Coordinates of C-alpha atoms and ligand atoms in Angstrom, one line a residue:
M229 CA 103.3 103.2 73.3
D230 CA 104.7 100.7 75.7
S231 CA 101.8 99.4 77.9
R232 CA 103.7 100.2 81.0
W233 CA 103.5 103.9 80.1
L234 CA 99.8 103.6 79.6
W235 CA 99.4 102.2 83.0
A236 CA 101.6 104.8 84.5
L237 CA 99.5 107.6 82.8
L238 CA 96.2 106.0 84.0
L239 CA 97.6 105.8 87.6
L240 CA 98.6 109.5 87.4
C241 CA 95.1 110.5 86.3
L242 CA 93.6 108.5 89.2
V243 CA 95.9 110.1 91.7
H244 CA 95.1 113.5 90.3
I245 CA 91.3 112.9 90.5
S246 CA 91.4 111.6 94.0
V247 CA 93.6 114.4 95.3
N248 CA 91.3 117.0 93.7
S249 CA 88.0 115.5 94.8
V250 CA 88.5 116.8 98.4
D251 CA 90.5 119.9 99.1
V252 CA 92.7 118.8 101.9
S253 CA 95.6 121.1 101.3
A254 CA 97.1 122.4 104.5
D255 CA 96.3 126.1 104.2
S256 CA 92.6 125.6 103.2
L257 CA 91.7 124.0 106.5
P258 CA 91.6 125.6 109.9
I259 CA 94.2 124.6 112.5
I260 CA 91.5 123.0 114.5
D261 CA 87.8 122.7 113.5
F262 CA 86.0 122.4 116.9
A263 CA 86.6 122.1 120.7
L264 CA 84.6 120.3 123.3
V265 CA 85.7 122.4 126.2
G266 CA 83.9 120.8 129.1
Q267 CA 82.6 120.8 131.8
Q268 CA 84.1 117.9 133.7
K269 CA 81.5 115.4 135.0
C270 CA 78.9 116.5 132.6
G271 CA 78.9 113.6 130.1
T272 CA 81.8 114.7 127.9
S273 CA 83.3 111.2 128.0
S274 CA 80.0 109.7 126.7
L275 CA 79.8 112.3 124.0
W276 CA 83.4 111.7 123.0
H277 CA 82.8 107.9 122.7
Y278 CA 79.7 108.3 120.7
L279 CA 81.3 110.9 118.3
R280 CA 84.2 108.5 117.7
K281 CA 81.8 106.3 115.7
N282 CA 81.8 109.1 113.1
S283 CA 85.0 108.6 111.2
D284 CA 84.8 112.1 109.8
I285 CA 85.6 113.4 113.3
Y286 CA 89.2 113.1 114.6
P287 CA 90.2 114.0 118.1
L288 CA 93.5 116.0 118.3
A289 CA 96.4 113.7 119.0
G290 CA 93.9 110.8 119.0
K291 CA 92.8 111.4 122.6
K292 CA 90.4 113.0 125.0
E293 CA 92.0 115.5 127.4
T294 CA 94.9 117.2 125.6
Y295 CA 95.1 119.5 128.7
A296 CA 96.8 121.9 126.3
F297 CA 95.9 125.1 128.1
C298 CA 94.6 124.0 131.4
I299 CA 95.3 120.8 133.4
D300 CA 93.2 118.9 135.8
R301 CA 92.9 120.1 139.5
A302 CA 94.8 123.3 138.6
A303 CA 93.8 126.7 139.9
V304 CA 95.7 128.5 137.2
P305 CA 95.6 127.7 133.4
R306 CA 98.6 127.6 131.2
C307 CA 97.5 129.5 128.1
D308 CA 101.1 130.6 127.7
N309 CA 102.1 127.1 126.5
L310 CA 103.9 127.3 123.2
L311 CA 101.2 127.6 120.5
Q312 CA 103.6 126.3 117.8
E313 CA 103.8 123.0 119.7
Y314 CA 100.0 122.8 119.6
I315 CA 100.0 123.7 115.9
D316 CA 102.6 121.0 115.2
K317 CA 100.3 118.4 116.7
T318 CA 97.4 119.5 114.6
E319 CA 99.6 119.5 111.5
R320 CA 100.7 115.9 112.2
D321 CA 97.1 114.9 112.4
R322 CA 96.2 116.9 109.3
A323 CA 99.1 115.2 107.4
S324 CA 97.8 111.7 108.3
E325 CA 94.3 112.7 107.1
R326 CA 95.8 114.1 103.9
A327 CA 97.6 110.8 103.3
Q328 CA 94.1 109.2 103.2
G329 CA 92.7 111.9 101.0
R330 CA 90.1 112.7 103.6
R331 CA 88.6 115.9 105.0
V332 CA 88.5 115.1 108.7
Y333 CA 87.0 117.4 111.3
L334 CA 89.7 117.9 113.9
G335 CA 88.5 118.5 117.5
D336 CA 90.2 119.2 120.8
F337 CA 88.3 117.3 123.5
T338 CA 89.5 118.8 126.8
S339 CA 87.0 119.2 129.7
T340 CA 89.3 121.6 131.6
H341 CA 89.2 124.3 128.9
F342 CA 85.7 125.5 130.1
A343 CA 86.6 126.8 133.5
C344 CA 89.6 128.7 132.1
P345 CA 89.5 132.5 131.7
C346 CA 92.2 132.6 129.1
C347 CA 91.2 129.6 127.0
P348 CA 88.6 131.2 124.7
A349 CA 91.1 133.9 123.6
T350 CA 93.7 131.3 123.0
L351 CA 91.4 129.0 121.0
K352 CA 90.2 132.0 119.0
L353 CA 93.8 132.8 118.0
L354 CA 94.0 129.3 116.6
N355 CA 90.7 129.5 114.7
P356 CA 88.4 132.5 114.8
G357 CA 85.7 130.4 113.2
L358 CA 86.1 127.6 115.8
K359 CA 83.0 125.7 116.7
V360 CA 82.8 125.4 120.5
I361 CA 80.8 122.8 122.4
I362 CA 79.9 123.1 126.1
M363 CA 78.2 120.3 128.0
L364 CA 76.5 121.1 131.3
R365 CA 74.6 119.1 133.9
D366 CA 72.5 119.9 137.0
P367 CA 75.1 121.8 139.1
V368 CA 74.4 120.1 142.4
F369 CA 74.6 116.7 140.9
R370 CA 77.8 117.6 139.0
A371 CA 79.4 118.9 142.2
H372 CA 78.5 115.8 144.1
S373 CA 79.6 113.5 141.3
R374 CA 83.0 115.2 141.2
F375 CA 83.3 115.0 145.0
V376 CA 82.5 111.2 145.0
E377 CA 85.1 110.7 142.2
Q378 CA 87.8 112.7 144.0
V379 CA 87.2 110.9 147.3
Q380 CA 87.4 107.6 145.4
F381 CA 90.6 108.6 143.7
R382 CA 92.0 110.1 147.0
T383 CA 92.8 113.3 145.2
L384 CA 90.3 115.7 146.8
N385 CA 93.0 117.7 148.6
H386 CA 95.6 117.4 145.9
T387 CA 97.1 120.5 144.1
Q388 CA 99.3 120.3 141.1
P389 CA 103.0 121.1 141.8
G390 CA 103.8 124.8 141.5
Q391 CA 100.1 125.7 141.6
P392 CA 98.5 128.0 144.2
P393 CA 96.3 125.8 146.4
G394 CA 92.6 125.5 145.6
F395 CA 90.0 125.6 148.4
N396 CA 90.0 121.8 148.1
A397 CA 93.7 121.6 149.3
R398 CA 92.8 122.3 152.9
A399 CA 89.6 120.3 153.0
N400 CA 90.9 117.3 154.9
T401 CA 87.5 115.7 155.0
T402 CA 85.7 113.0 153.0
S403 CA 82.3 114.2 154.1
F404 CA 80.3 116.1 151.4
A405 CA 78.4 118.1 154.0
A406 CA 81.6 119.3 155.7
Y407 CA 83.2 120.0 152.3
V408 CA 80.3 122.1 151.2
D409 CA 80.4 124.1 154.4
W410 CA 84.1 124.8 154.0
V411 CA 84.2 125.6 150.2
V412 CA 81.0 127.6 150.0
G413 CA 82.3 129.8 152.9
Q414 CA 85.7 130.3 151.2
T415 CA 84.1 131.0 147.8
E416 CA 81.7 133.5 149.2
A417 CA 84.5 135.4 150.9
C418 CA 86.5 135.3 147.7
L419 CA 83.5 136.6 145.7
Q420 CA 83.0 139.5 148.1
R421 CA 86.5 140.7 147.3
A422 CA 86.0 140.2 143.6
R423 CA 82.8 142.2 143.5
A424 CA 84.4 145.1 145.2
R425 CA 86.2 145.7 141.8
E426 CA 84.5 146.8 138.6
G427 CA 83.9 145.7 135.0
A428 CA 86.2 143.2 133.4
L429 CA 88.5 143.0 136.4
A430 CA 85.6 142.0 138.6
R431 CA 84.5 139.4 136.1
R432 CA 88.0 138.0 135.9
L433 CA 88.4 137.8 139.7
T434 CA 84.9 136.2 139.9
M435 CA 86.1 133.4 137.5
E436 CA 89.2 133.0 139.6
C437 CA 87.1 132.4 142.7
Y438 CA 85.3 129.6 140.9
M439 CA 88.5 128.2 139.5
R440 CA 89.8 127.6 142.9
D441 CA 87.4 124.7 143.5
H442 CA 86.8 122.0 140.9
V443 CA 84.1 120.4 142.9
I444 CA 81.8 123.4 143.7
G445 CA 83.3 126.3 141.8
F446 CA 83.3 124.4 138.5
S447 CA 79.5 124.0 138.8
V448 CA 79.0 127.7 138.6
Y449 CA 78.5 127.8 134.8
D450 CA 77.3 131.2 133.8
S451 CA 80.5 133.2 134.0
F452 CA 82.4 130.6 132.0
V453 CA 79.7 130.4 129.4
L454 CA 79.7 134.2 129.1
N455 CA 83.5 134.2 128.8
Y456 CA 83.1 132.0 125.7
L457 CA 80.3 134.2 124.4
E458 CA 82.5 137.3 124.8
H459 CA 85.1 135.8 122.4
F460 CA 83.0 133.9 119.9
P461 CA 79.7 134.8 118.1
D462 CA 76.7 133.0 119.8
K463 CA 76.2 130.8 116.8
Q464 CA 79.7 129.3 117.2
V465 CA 79.0 128.2 120.8
L466 CA 76.7 125.3 121.3
V467 CA 75.6 124.4 124.8
V468 CA 74.2 120.9 125.3
Y469 CA 73.0 119.3 128.5
M470 CA 73.8 115.8 129.9
E471 CA 70.1 115.4 130.8
D472 CA 69.2 115.8 127.1
L473 CA 72.0 113.5 125.9
A474 CA 70.7 110.8 128.3
A475 CA 67.1 111.3 127.2
E476 CA 67.5 111.8 123.5
P477 CA 71.1 110.8 122.5
L478 CA 70.4 110.7 118.7
R479 CA 68.9 114.1 118.6
V480 CA 71.7 115.7 120.6
L481 CA 74.3 113.9 118.4
A482 CA 72.7 115.3 115.3
Q483 CA 72.7 118.7 116.9
V484 CA 76.4 118.5 117.7
E485 CA 77.3 117.2 114.2
A486 CA 75.3 120.0 112.5
H487 CA 77.1 122.5 114.7
I488 CA 80.5 121.1 113.7
G489 CA 79.4 120.9 110.1
V490 CA 80.5 117.3 109.9
P491 CA 78.5 114.8 107.8
H492 CA 76.0 113.0 110.0
F493 CA 76.7 109.4 111.1
P494 CA 73.7 107.1 111.5
Y495 CA 74.3 106.0 115.1
S496 CA 72.4 102.9 116.2
A497 CA 70.7 102.5 119.6
D498 CA 73.5 100.2 120.7
D499 CA 76.1 102.9 119.8
V500 CA 74.6 105.2 122.3
G501 CA 73.6 102.6 124.9
T502 CA 76.8 103.0 127.0
V503 CA 77.3 105.5 129.7
F504 CA 80.9 106.4 130.6
N505 CA 82.4 107.2 133.9
A506 CA 79.1 106.9 135.6
H507 CA 79.3 107.1 139.4
G508 CA 81.4 104.4 141.0
A509 CA 82.6 103.1 137.7
Y510 CA 85.4 105.3 136.4
G511 CA 87.7 104.4 133.5
W512 CA 87.0 102.9 130.2
G513 CA 87.0 99.3 131.5
H514 CA 84.0 100.3 133.6
A515 CA 81.6 101.7 131.1
L516 CA 78.0 101.0 132.1
N517 CA 76.1 99.3 129.3
S518 CA 72.5 99.7 128.4
S519 CA 71.4 97.0 130.9
H520 CA 71.8 99.7 133.5
P521 CA 68.9 102.1 133.7
R522 CA 69.8 105.7 132.7
K523 CA 69.0 108.4 135.3
G524 CA 70.0 111.3 133.1
G525 CA 72.8 112.5 135.3
L526 CA 70.8 112.3 138.5
E527 CA 72.9 109.5 139.9
W528 CA 73.7 110.0 143.6
A529 CA 76.3 107.6 145.1
S530 CA 76.4 108.3 148.9
T531 CA 79.8 108.8 150.6
P532 CA 80.6 106.7 153.7
A533 CA 81.5 109.8 155.8
D534 CA 78.0 111.2 155.2
S535 CA 75.8 109.0 157.4
N536 CA 73.8 112.0 158.7
A537 CA 71.1 112.5 156.1
T538 CA 69.9 115.7 157.7
A539 CA 73.4 117.2 157.3
V540 CA 73.6 116.1 153.6
L541 CA 70.2 117.6 152.8
A542 CA 71.2 120.9 154.5
A543 CA 74.4 120.9 152.4
V544 CA 72.4 120.2 149.2
E545 CA 70.0 123.0 150.0
R546 CA 72.9 125.4 150.7
L547 CA 74.4 124.5 147.3
R548 CA 71.1 124.9 145.5
R549 CA 70.8 128.4 146.9
F550 CA 74.4 129.1 146.0
F551 CA 74.0 127.9 142.4
A552 CA 70.5 129.4 141.8
P553 CA 71.5 132.9 140.7
S554 CA 74.0 131.4 138.2
V555 CA 71.5 128.9 136.8
Q556 CA 68.9 131.7 136.5
R557 CA 71.4 133.7 134.4
L558 CA 71.6 130.7 132.1
F559 CA 67.8 130.7 131.9
A560 CA 68.0 134.3 130.8
L561 CA 70.6 133.5 128.1
A562 CA 68.4 130.6 126.9
D563 CA 65.3 132.9 126.9
E564 CA 67.2 135.4 124.8
G565 CA 68.0 132.6 122.3
R566 CA 71.7 132.9 123.0
I567 CA 72.1 129.3 124.2
T568 CA 70.2 126.1 123.9
R569 CA 67.0 125.7 126.0
V570 CA 67.8 124.6 129.5
P571 CA 66.3 121.3 130.6
Q572 CA 62.8 121.8 132.1
A573 CA 63.9 120.0 135.3
W574 CA 66.3 122.7 136.1
R575 CA 63.5 125.3 136.2
A576 CA 61.7 123.2 138.8
I577 CA 64.8 123.2 140.9
Y578 CA 66.5 126.6 140.4
G579 CA 63.7 128.8 138.9
K580 CA 62.6 131.9 140.8
S581 CA 59.4 130.3 142.1
A582 CA 61.2 127.1 143.0
M583 CA 63.5 129.1 145.3
L584 CA 60.4 130.4 147.2
G585 CA 59.5 126.9 148.3
G586 CA 61.2 123.9 150.0
N587 CA 64.1 121.9 148.5
P588 CA 62.8 119.8 145.5
L589 CA 66.1 118.0 145.6
A590 CA 65.2 116.6 149.0
A591 CA 62.3 114.5 147.6
L592 CA 64.5 113.4 144.7
L593 CA 67.3 112.2 147.0
S594 CA 65.2 110.5 149.6
A595 CA 63.4 108.7 146.8
K596 CA 66.8 107.2 146.0
G597 CA 66.9 105.8 149.6
Ligands
NAG1388 C1 94.6 114.6 152.3 O1 93.6 114.1 153.1 C2 93.9 112.8 153.7 C3 92.8 112.3 154.5 O2 91.6 112.3 153.7 C4 95.2 112.9 154.5 O3 95.6 111.7 155.0 C5 96.3 113.5 153.7 O4 97.4 113.8 154.5 C6 95.9 114.8 153.0 N1 96.9 115.3 152.2 C7 97.2 116.5 152.1 C8 98.2 116.9 151.1 O5 96.7 117.4 152.9
NAG1389 C1 76.1 94.6 130.5 O1 76.4 94.6 131.9 C2 75.9 93.5 132.6 C3 76.2 93.7 134.1 O2 77.4 94.3 134.3 C4 76.5 92.2 132.0 O3 76.0 91.1 132.7 C5 76.2 92.2 130.5 O4 76.8 91.0 130.0 C6 76.7 93.4 129.8 N1 76.2 93.4 128.4 C7 77.0 93.7 127.4 C8 76.3 93.6 126.1 O5 78.1 94.1 127.5
NAG1390 C1 73.0 115.7 161.9 O1 73.2 116.9 161.3 C2 72.3 117.9 161.8 C3 72.5 119.2 160.9 O2 73.8 119.5 160.6 C4 72.7 118.2 163.2 O3 71.9 119.2 163.8 C5 72.6 116.9 164.0 O4 73.0 117.1 165.3 C6 73.3 115.8 163.4 N1 73.1 114.5 164.0 C7 74.0 113.7 164.5 C8 73.5 112.4 165.1 O5 75.2 114.0 164.4
NAG1391 C1 89.1 122.7 156.3 C2 89.2 121.8 157.5 O1 88.3 121.1 157.8 N1 90.4 121.8 158.1 C3 90.7 121.0 159.2 C4 91.8 120.0 158.9 O2 92.2 119.2 160.0 C5 92.6 120.0 161.1 C6 93.0 119.1 162.3 O3 93.4 117.8 161.8 C7 91.5 121.0 161.6 O4 92.0 121.8 162.6 C8 91.1 121.8 160.4 O5 90.0 122.6 160.8

């Protein structure tokens, strides 16, 4: 036989072996493997950057924030976007993996899909076996962090075109204390109307109240966590905490990888030494490196309009009392083994006995001077 034929035969065999070593045919893989759904300002950017070291993980469309079913600063999600367009994107990504003969774990990284009543049902349509990841952070610190960011971006009172206004839209202030007064008042009035209804409608209206403010409402986690748990079995929903990611990044990364089912990547200490979008340093060019001490999410950049420390502390205490019932419902979910154990520090701030005493956040904040 002509040697060219032999070579061709050999090549065919090799191609056959490599194609069959990993089953990457389109219909054997889910449309999407996992979704990191949020919450904003809870360390999702850091987690995203760390996970990108693992080449078996691929973010949908190669980016963070697809905003597929809910955009930023929107009081209403858009789960009625064309699903075929979403599927087309995933198929393009799958095709490029296939070209490399690799089984890549495709994930949607969008931090606005958490505070979104219709998102779990939509994501479940795409993959009933979806692995969901939720990142949370101390709610008062998250709210303050989002406030500082929005003041810095000058977008606090912005509303997306065509959207009903959030409570933020009329908050023409750059003072955190004034903002808390305004939004907590609005939210409480909204909740009172929601609670006059019953069952699923009351739960839905409650979520709508929280959706109307991405600074304070988005820090009320329990109803959004429960919304995901209503649509997916508990074991498909992993809750992780920014405080834990800061304290033990390697352990949390291993936990997330095991949840996705992706092979573990051996991250080095350097890989996880960078904190993204930390206060006052937004954008990729401003990542804080490991020479900055980690505070585990308890960063507090003061706002110029808040020179009255007494007023700030009063606002913080009002928020702590506003968030406590929601945080206590997370404690209950954790105690029942339905979600990951909540950071111990949260119990000292929002636990039932902590609520009987003075504000433990006051000491924390004045220590920061
Ligand atoms: C937003 O607030 C700023 C002041 O902080 C004000 O100048 C601007 O007009 C406001 N925009 C809207 C849309 O209310
Ligand atoms: C980390 O940041 C500090 C201060 O911004 C800078 O001086 C240092 O060169 C940075 N180190 C690395 C490894 O980027
Ligand atoms: C600071 O805020 C407190 C509480 O809101 C208020 O009672 C006090 O008058 C304020 N002080 C000044 C100097 O504005
Ligand atoms: C919510 C709020 O503080 N609104 C204020 C916006 O500014 C006008 C006057 O400029 C006040 O009258 C509103 O109370």
